[in-house]
Amino acid sequence: MSKPLIAVTGKNGQLGYELEQLSESFQNEFAFLFTDRTMLDLGDTSGIPVFFEKYQPAYFINCAAYTAVDKAETEREKANQLNAIAVGIIAGQCSLHHCTLITISTDYVFDGKGTKPYQTDSPTDPVNYYGQTKWLGEKLALEKNARTIILRTSWVYSKHGNNFVKTMLRLMKNRPELSVVSDQVGSPTYAADLAAAILKIIRSLQSGNSHYGIYHYSNEGVISWYEFATAIRELAGLNCKVLPIPASAYPTPAKRPAYSVLDKRTIVADFGIHLMDWRKSLQHCLDKLRIT
Ligand SMILES: NC(=O)c1ccc[n+]([C@@H]2O[C@H](COP(=O)([O-])OP(=O)(O)OC[C@H]3O[C@@H](n4cnc5c(N)ncnc54)[C@H](OP(=O)(O)O)[C@@H]3O)[C@@H](O)[C@H]2O)c1
């Protein structure tokens, strides 16, 4: 019997890259098809039904997205096309072809004014336009396909792609001091850990688990961007001085949440996902950056 096919979008993004790395350990159970925009362009949704007809995936992991949070405030149509409209069409095709959809969402679907971890059913109120498009994508994905898992995550970084960790390393190597926002707190997510969690979920579904819906995933721990930067400096052995500043001193086109901690209890309970400590995961990523 042929192995179930897992199709993945955004293979050149942080999460897509980590999934491809990890897929080698799952080759006995699953076949994989990693796509980039030349193979499946979410900006031109006419290709999506053709893709499903041709490949008939059993699982579809949507890692592609419009992720330029600040630019999304002005490139609204483009952000909405990728993060909402395309996700709805993918979900419709998943339903037609009996495929399970796993699509990634964000802590930005919340208003960021909370004081305790957001639960999967906490009221949403997107903090910026990017968050609004991701929220609409969630809604369409759930409406159009019963077998949908939404994974909300936050502060994603990897050895691959652009992210806070790599930006900090670059700046810290070239500057004597750096100011970093200290009044916004959340939880970092090492993309390799998220990739492992996704494949564990798929393995569990393949063995008969039938939980679907919204889940939260990040590394364990709550820190500010300033604390994150300080840890990067310490673990990387750099000397740059890191100074705390309020978010008001670092204005951005898109608003950012002051509090964006996600409650992850349901993903642990329903799928047995082990949550990695943020500092240990940061160390893993820095080790990989040193090797390559
Ligand atoms: N990064 C974060 O901090 C964060 C936080 C919360 C949630 N998320 C969500 O997590 C998921 C993965 O994020 P990430 O950090 O891995 O994103 P990323 O590194 O920015 O990668 C996004 C991917 O989307 C692809 N893409 C863009 N436009 C496309 C199009 N028209 N058709 C097909 N593919 C297209 C990009 O392809 P190219 O390489 O060709 O541009 C890239 O591979 C996304 O859903 C994101 O919204 C991210």
Tab-separated table of C-alpha atoms and ligand atoms in Angstrom:
chain	number	residue	atom	x	y	z
A	1	MET	CA	0.000	0.000	0.000
A	2	SER	CA	1.311	3.480	-0.832
A	3	LYS	CA	2.263	5.817	1.992
A	4	PRO	CA	-0.006	8.784	2.818
A	5	LEU	CA	1.246	11.945	1.130
A	6	ILE	CA	1.986	15.060	3.180
A	7	ALA	CA	2.048	18.199	1.011
A	8	VAL	CA	3.745	21.286	2.432
A	9	THR	CA	3.652	24.886	1.208
A	10	GLY	CA	6.342	27.500	1.880
A	11	LYS	CA	9.296	25.094	1.709
A	12	ASN	CA	11.742	28.022	1.702
A	13	GLY	CA	10.294	29.655	4.794
A	14	GLN	CA	11.479	29.034	8.360
A	15	LEU	CA	8.925	26.372	9.212
A	16	GLY	CA	8.851	24.752	5.759
A	17	TYR	CA	12.619	24.415	5.856
A	18	GLU	CA	12.597	22.759	9.304
A	19	LEU	CA	9.827	20.379	8.225
A	20	GLU	CA	11.854	19.317	5.204
A	21	GLN	CA	14.905	18.678	7.413
A	22	LEU	CA	12.841	16.567	9.790
A	23	SER	CA	10.909	14.695	7.097
A	24	GLU	CA	13.873	12.368	6.553
A	25	SER	CA	13.054	10.635	9.867
A	26	PHE	CA	9.452	10.035	8.753
A	27	GLN	CA	10.107	8.598	5.291
A	28	ASN	CA	9.103	5.085	6.390
A	29	GLU	CA	5.591	6.235	7.255
A	30	PHE	CA	4.827	9.101	4.890
A	31	ALA	CA	5.636	10.458	1.445
A	32	PHE	CA	6.387	14.190	1.321
A	33	LEU	CA	5.930	16.861	-1.291
A	34	PHE	CA	7.505	20.226	-0.443
A	35	THR	CA	6.346	23.113	-2.611
A	36	ASP	CA	7.462	26.667	-3.240
A	37	ARG	CA	5.582	29.402	-5.019
A	38	THR	CA	6.739	28.217	-8.441
A	39	MET	CA	4.932	24.900	-7.867
A	40	LEU	CA	1.935	26.211	-5.919
A	41	ASP	CA	1.392	29.973	-5.957
A	42	LEU	CA	-1.105	31.063	-3.308
A	43	GLY	CA	-1.330	34.422	-5.068
A	44	ASP	CA	-3.047	32.681	-8.000
A	45	THR	CA	-5.555	30.326	-6.468
A	46	SER	CA	-6.559	28.732	-9.792
A	47	GLY	CA	-3.643	26.317	-9.346
A	48	ILE	CA	-4.887	24.956	-6.007
A	49	PRO	CA	-7.653	22.632	-7.315
A	50	VAL	CA	-5.290	21.395	-10.036
A	51	PHE	CA	-2.688	20.586	-7.381
A	52	PHE	CA	-5.147	18.599	-5.233
A	53	GLU	CA	-6.510	16.709	-8.258
A	54	LYS	CA	-3.005	15.754	-9.338
A	55	TYR	CA	-1.393	14.812	-6.000
A	56	GLN	CA	-4.322	13.810	-3.726
A	57	PRO	CA	-2.499	14.601	-0.450
A	58	ALA	CA	-3.730	12.959	2.745
A	59	TYR	CA	-2.317	15.845	4.815
A	60	PHE	CA	-1.704	19.433	3.764
A	61	ILE	CA	0.574	21.590	5.943
A	62	ASN	CA	0.219	25.238	5.017
A	63	CYS	CA	3.407	27.041	6.044
A	64	ALA	CA	3.199	29.669	3.294
A	65	ALA	CA	1.885	33.061	4.294
A	66	TYR	CA	2.238	36.774	3.845
A	67	THR	CA	4.445	37.365	6.897
A	68	ALA	CA	5.647	40.971	6.420
A	69	VAL	CA	3.668	42.266	9.402
A	70	ASP	CA	4.416	45.975	8.917
A	71	LYS	CA	4.021	45.936	5.135
A	72	ALA	CA	0.661	44.182	5.530
A	73	GLU	CA	-0.771	47.467	6.841
A	74	THR	CA	-0.408	48.927	3.330
A	75	GLU	CA	-0.291	45.798	1.115
A	76	ARG	CA	-3.665	44.755	2.444
A	77	GLU	CA	-4.982	43.001	-0.627
A	78	LYS	CA	-1.875	40.850	-0.989
A	79	ALA	CA	-1.870	39.882	2.701
A	80	ASN	CA	-5.556	39.006	2.578
A	81	GLN	CA	-5.124	36.942	-0.591
A	82	LEU	CA	-2.401	34.738	0.916
A	83	ASN	CA	-3.486	34.546	4.552
A	84	ALA	CA	-7.247	34.334	4.114
A	85	ILE	CA	-8.599	33.731	0.589
A	86	ALA	CA	-6.007	31.105	-0.391
A	87	VAL	CA	-6.425	29.293	2.944
A	88	GLY	CA	-10.194	29.115	2.385
A	89	ILE	CA	-9.697	27.617	-1.078
A	90	ILE	CA	-7.149	25.111	0.237
A	91	ALA	CA	-9.606	24.104	2.973
A	92	GLY	CA	-12.376	23.635	0.399
A	93	GLN	CA	-10.118	21.349	-1.622
A	94	CYS	CA	-9.119	19.440	1.531
A	95	SER	CA	-12.787	18.769	2.211
A	96	LEU	CA	-13.383	17.588	-1.365
A	97	HIS	CA	-10.378	15.258	-1.301
A	98	HIS	CA	-10.698	13.993	2.324
A	99	CYS	CA	-7.456	15.656	3.298
A	100	THR	CA	-6.495	16.919	6.761
A	101	LEU	CA	-5.411	20.559	6.783
A	102	ILE	CA	-2.865	21.911	9.244
A	103	THR	CA	-2.489	25.651	8.839
A	104	ILE	CA	-0.424	28.016	10.945
A	105	SER	CA	-1.828	31.091	12.654
A	106	THR	CA	-0.585	33.654	15.116
A	107	ASP	CA	-0.831	35.219	18.562
A	108	TYR	CA	-1.706	38.454	16.690
A	109	VAL	CA	-5.337	37.268	16.424
A	110	PHE	CA	-5.613	38.522	20.022
A	111	ASP	CA	-5.618	42.151	21.135
A	112	GLY	CA	-2.497	41.769	23.282
A	113	LYS	CA	-4.102	43.432	26.281
A	114	GLY	CA	-4.393	40.196	28.283
A	115	THR	CA	-2.717	39.420	31.576
A	116	LYS	CA	-3.018	35.629	31.592
A	117	PRO	CA	-2.292	33.107	28.802
A	118	TYR	CA	-4.799	33.192	25.940
A	119	GLN	CA	-6.782	29.983	25.642
A	120	THR	CA	-7.729	28.508	22.281
A	121	ASP	CA	-11.300	29.779	22.774
A	122	SER	CA	-10.429	33.180	24.258
A	123	PRO	CA	-12.141	36.024	22.378
A	124	THR	CA	-10.154	37.188	19.355
A	125	ASP	CA	-9.612	40.812	18.362
A	126	PRO	CA	-6.639	41.063	15.969
A	127	VAL	CA	-4.020	43.584	17.036
A	128	ASN	CA	-3.059	44.535	13.444
A	129	TYR	CA	-4.019	43.919	9.814
A	130	TYR	CA	-1.762	40.871	9.436
A	131	GLY	CA	-3.531	39.386	12.482
A	132	GLN	CA	-6.886	40.237	10.915
A	133	THR	CA	-6.010	38.302	7.729
A	134	LYS	CA	-4.726	35.321	9.743
A	135	TRP	CA	-7.922	35.350	11.808
A	136	LEU	CA	-10.036	35.298	8.637
A	137	GLY	CA	-7.873	32.450	7.331
A	138	GLU	CA	-8.614	30.499	10.539
A	139	LYS	CA	-12.331	31.090	10.165
A	140	LEU	CA	-12.420	29.979	6.512
A	141	ALA	CA	-10.229	26.930	7.192
A	142	LEU	CA	-12.545	25.759	9.980
A	143	GLU	CA	-15.757	26.533	8.059
A	144	LYS	CA	-14.741	24.800	4.841
A	145	ASN	CA	-13.086	21.656	6.151
A	146	ALA	CA	-14.084	19.608	9.188
A	147	ARG	CA	-10.637	18.040	9.441
A	148	THR	CA	-8.716	21.244	10.065
A	149	ILE	CA	-6.117	21.946	12.710
A	150	ILE	CA	-5.175	25.573	13.294
A	151	LEU	CA	-1.844	25.961	15.068
A	152	ARG	CA	-1.376	29.408	16.555
A	153	THR	CA	2.218	30.209	17.345
A	154	SER	CA	4.402	33.195	18.265
A	155	TRP	CA	7.908	34.679	17.886
A	156	VAL	CA	9.127	32.038	15.395
A	157	TYR	CA	12.851	31.703	14.691
A	158	SER	CA	15.115	29.189	12.987
A	159	LYS	CA	18.658	28.942	11.711
A	160	HIS	CA	17.102	29.507	8.288
A	161	GLY	CA	15.408	32.723	7.113
A	162	ASN	CA	14.919	36.109	8.720
A	163	ASN	CA	14.091	36.346	12.384
A	164	PHE	CA	14.816	38.150	15.654
A	165	VAL	CA	17.619	35.789	16.722
A	166	LYS	CA	19.597	36.240	13.519
A	167	THR	CA	18.992	39.993	13.470
A	168	MET	CA	20.228	40.291	17.065
A	169	LEU	CA	23.355	38.231	16.321
A	170	ARG	CA	24.167	40.401	13.309
A	171	LEU	CA	23.625	43.687	15.155
A	172	MET	CA	25.413	42.535	18.322
A	173	LYS	CA	28.486	41.615	16.315
A	174	ASN	CA	28.632	45.101	14.771
A	175	ARG	CA	27.494	47.484	17.503
A	176	PRO	CA	28.707	48.327	21.008
A	177	GLU	CA	25.150	48.657	22.322
A	178	LEU	CA	21.575	47.895	21.303
A	179	SER	CA	18.163	48.999	22.627
A	180	VAL	CA	15.451	46.342	22.795
A	181	VAL	CA	11.784	46.592	23.804
A	182	SER	CA	11.188	45.395	27.355
A	183	ASP	CA	7.430	45.962	27.821
A	184	GLN	CA	6.159	43.377	25.317
A	185	VAL	CA	6.121	39.798	26.582
A	186	GLY	CA	5.498	36.465	24.898
A	187	SER	CA	7.068	33.088	24.186
A	188	PRO	CA	9.594	32.297	21.463
A	189	THR	CA	9.084	29.309	19.170
A	190	TYR	CA	11.986	27.448	17.622
A	191	ALA	CA	10.661	26.422	14.202
A	192	ALA	CA	12.354	23.001	14.481
A	193	ASP	CA	10.297	22.277	17.634
A	194	LEU	CA	7.094	23.383	15.915
A	195	ALA	CA	7.939	21.170	12.916
A	196	ALA	CA	8.437	18.192	15.255
A	197	ALA	CA	5.113	18.916	16.966
A	198	ILE	CA	3.302	19.041	13.601
A	199	LEU	CA	4.701	15.689	12.473
A	200	LYS	CA	3.842	14.161	15.842
A	201	ILE	CA	0.261	15.427	15.445
A	202	ILE	CA	0.034	13.896	11.962
A	203	ARG	CA	1.401	10.595	13.238
A	204	SER	CA	-1.216	10.659	15.988
A	205	LEU	CA	-4.051	11.438	13.521
A	206	GLN	CA	-2.827	8.652	11.258
A	207	SER	CA	-3.098	6.250	14.215
A	208	GLY	CA	-6.743	7.165	14.794
A	209	ASN	CA	-6.674	10.297	16.961
A	210	SER	CA	-9.582	12.466	15.800
A	211	HIS	CA	-9.009	15.811	17.489
A	212	TYR	CA	-9.351	18.855	15.242
A	213	GLY	CA	-9.790	22.585	15.767
A	214	ILE	CA	-7.625	25.340	17.222
A	215	TYR	CA	-4.407	24.627	19.149
A	216	HIS	CA	-1.607	26.775	20.536
A	217	TYR	CA	2.082	25.996	20.331
A	218	SER	CA	5.236	27.852	21.432
A	219	ASN	CA	8.234	27.042	23.563
A	220	GLU	CA	7.749	27.059	27.333
A	221	GLY	CA	8.450	30.275	29.241
A	222	VAL	CA	7.402	33.915	29.228
A	223	ILE	CA	9.932	36.653	28.436
A	224	SER	CA	10.229	40.137	26.967
A	225	TRP	CA	12.097	40.896	23.735
A	226	TYR	CA	14.774	42.486	25.937
A	227	GLU	CA	15.194	39.271	27.949
A	228	PHE	CA	15.297	37.290	24.711
A	229	ALA	CA	18.040	39.567	23.335
A	230	THR	CA	20.005	39.311	26.589
A	231	ALA	CA	19.871	35.508	26.448
A	232	ILE	CA	21.010	35.523	22.802
A	233	ARG	CA	23.972	37.697	23.771
A	234	GLU	CA	24.886	35.467	26.730
A	235	LEU	CA	24.566	32.141	24.911
A	236	ALA	CA	26.410	33.428	21.841
A	237	GLY	CA	29.198	34.827	24.044
A	238	LEU	CA	28.960	38.383	22.660
A	239	ASN	CA	29.826	41.617	24.456
A	240	CYS	CA	27.280	44.087	23.060
A	241	LYS	CA	25.483	46.048	25.779
A	242	VAL	CA	21.693	45.502	25.663
A	243	LEU	CA	19.495	48.337	26.945
A	244	PRO	CA	15.769	48.018	27.761
A	245	ILE	CA	13.418	50.518	26.092
A	246	PRO	CA	9.618	50.889	26.088
A	247	ALA	CA	7.725	49.966	22.907
A	248	SER	CA	6.692	53.630	22.669
A	249	ALA	CA	10.344	54.432	21.843
A	250	TYR	CA	10.315	52.009	18.897
A	251	PRO	CA	7.225	52.824	16.786
A	252	THR	CA	6.315	50.411	13.966
A	253	PRO	CA	3.656	50.704	11.220
A	254	ALA	CA	1.783	47.673	12.634
A	255	LYS	CA	0.846	47.589	16.299
A	256	ARG	CA	2.426	44.784	18.360
A	257	PRO	CA	0.814	43.105	21.400
A	258	ALA	CA	2.034	43.976	24.896
A	259	TYR	CA	1.061	40.489	26.065
A	260	SER	CA	0.927	37.513	23.713
A	261	VAL	CA	1.319	34.391	25.826
A	262	LEU	CA	-0.569	31.356	24.524
A	263	ASP	CA	-2.049	28.678	26.780
A	264	LYS	CA	-0.818	25.363	25.361
A	265	ARG	CA	-2.564	22.866	27.591
A	266	THR	CA	-4.863	21.382	24.933
A	267	ILE	CA	-2.088	20.450	22.497
A	268	VAL	CA	-0.340	18.638	25.348
A	269	ALA	CA	-3.528	16.868	26.453
A	270	ASP	CA	-4.855	15.897	22.988
A	271	PHE	CA	-1.590	15.055	21.213
A	272	GLY	CA	0.962	14.437	23.982
A	273	ILE	CA	3.186	17.222	22.678
A	274	HIS	CA	6.198	17.906	24.861
A	275	LEU	CA	6.880	21.627	25.257
A	276	MET	CA	10.535	22.592	25.020
A	277	ASP	CA	12.077	25.175	27.335
A	278	TRP	CA	12.719	28.380	25.333
A	279	ARG	CA	16.316	28.760	26.502
A	280	LYS	CA	17.273	25.172	25.632
A	281	SER	CA	15.747	25.562	22.193
A	282	LEU	CA	17.578	28.837	21.668
A	283	GLN	CA	20.793	27.018	22.551
A	284	HIS	CA	19.994	24.307	19.944
A	285	CYS	CA	19.460	26.926	17.268
A	286	LEU	CA	22.672	28.780	18.157
A	287	ASP	CA	24.574	25.483	18.059
A	288	LYS	CA	23.255	24.859	14.552
A	289	LEU	CA	24.158	28.384	13.461
A	290	ARG	CA	27.704	27.814	14.733
A	291	ILE	CA	28.111	24.531	12.862
A	292	THR	CA	27.003	25.882	9.478
B	1	LIG	N1	7.569	34.273	11.935
B	1	LIG	C1	6.834	34.435	13.028
B	1	LIG	O1	7.295	35.012	14.022
B	1	LIG	C2	5.438	33.882	13.092
B	1	LIG	C3	4.680	34.098	14.252
B	1	LIG	C4	3.392	33.563	14.319
B	1	LIG	C5	2.888	32.854	13.251
B	1	LIG	N2	3.636	32.670	12.123
B	1	LIG	C6	3.063	31.908	11.010
B	1	LIG	O2	3.828	30.724	10.879
B	1	LIG	C7	3.819	30.307	9.491
B	1	LIG	C8	5.246	30.050	9.050
B	1	LIG	O3	5.973	31.265	9.226
B	1	LIG	P1	7.487	31.409	8.790
B	1	LIG	O4	8.138	32.280	9.787
B	1	LIG	O5	8.040	30.075	8.447
B	1	LIG	O6	7.289	32.277	7.454
B	1	LIG	P2	8.375	32.735	6.391
B	1	LIG	O7	9.721	32.283	6.787
B	1	LIG	O8	8.127	34.183	6.141
B	1	LIG	O9	7.942	31.905	5.119
B	1	LIG	C9	6.762	32.181	4.429
B	1	LIG	C10	6.744	31.325	3.204
B	1	LIG	O10	5.578	31.690	2.431
B	1	LIG	C11	5.975	31.640	1.062
B	1	LIG	N3	5.123	32.434	0.197
B	1	LIG	C12	4.995	33.768	0.180
B	1	LIG	N4	4.176	34.135	-0.813
B	1	LIG	C13	3.775	32.990	-1.438
B	1	LIG	C14	2.937	32.700	-2.533
B	1	LIG	N5	2.335	33.671	-3.235
B	1	LIG	N6	2.733	31.406	-2.866
B	1	LIG	C15	3.357	30.416	-2.208
B	1	LIG	N7	4.184	30.620	-1.161
B	1	LIG	C16	4.385	31.903	-0.785
B	1	LIG	C17	7.383	32.198	1.074
B	1	LIG	O11	8.028	31.864	-0.109
B	1	LIG	P3	9.339	32.664	-0.587
B	1	LIG	O12	10.443	32.074	0.215
B	1	LIG	O13	9.405	32.347	-2.037
B	1	LIG	O14	9.092	34.113	-0.310
B	1	LIG	C18	7.961	31.494	2.291
B	1	LIG	O15	8.460	30.238	1.939
B	1	LIG	C19	3.076	31.398	8.747
B	1	LIG	O16	1.739	31.025	8.598
B	1	LIG	C20	3.141	32.600	9.670
B	1	LIG	O17	2.057	33.479	9.464
B	1	LIG	C21	4.918	33.156	12.034
